[in-house]
Steps between C-alpha positions, in 0.01 A plus 500: 500500500620503142248484219678236292310576179581871522863430580531259206345763272734769630809281469401388151456860385830604655676204340354580158610863527848399606522254211420780254765724653756219501430418135550864401819524705638177356417623151697817565796302633486266199511801267864525395443861395394594854782309667769642272382862517393535862748591768637189674356608835154527344527151352619362833215675683254339258659159555478550876135595462444180300655291777288670767178473300570134421548432871178688582318301231614173656383619843158593362468172310594304814247691709234442236577126496466491879142626460434231240491749210 
């Protein structure tokens, strides 16, 4: 059995943490100084990380919605 309230709390906390990380990452990628000075492979790795985290965020949000949260 799944404790729905605990799962909603856990998912909400994970989603909030991921949102903070995504906001920081997006801020870095929006910083022209970072993008122009960093090695291209670093910038691409950060963009890939953004795509993966965005996908993970959508999965968490969908799971949370399925629990009615």
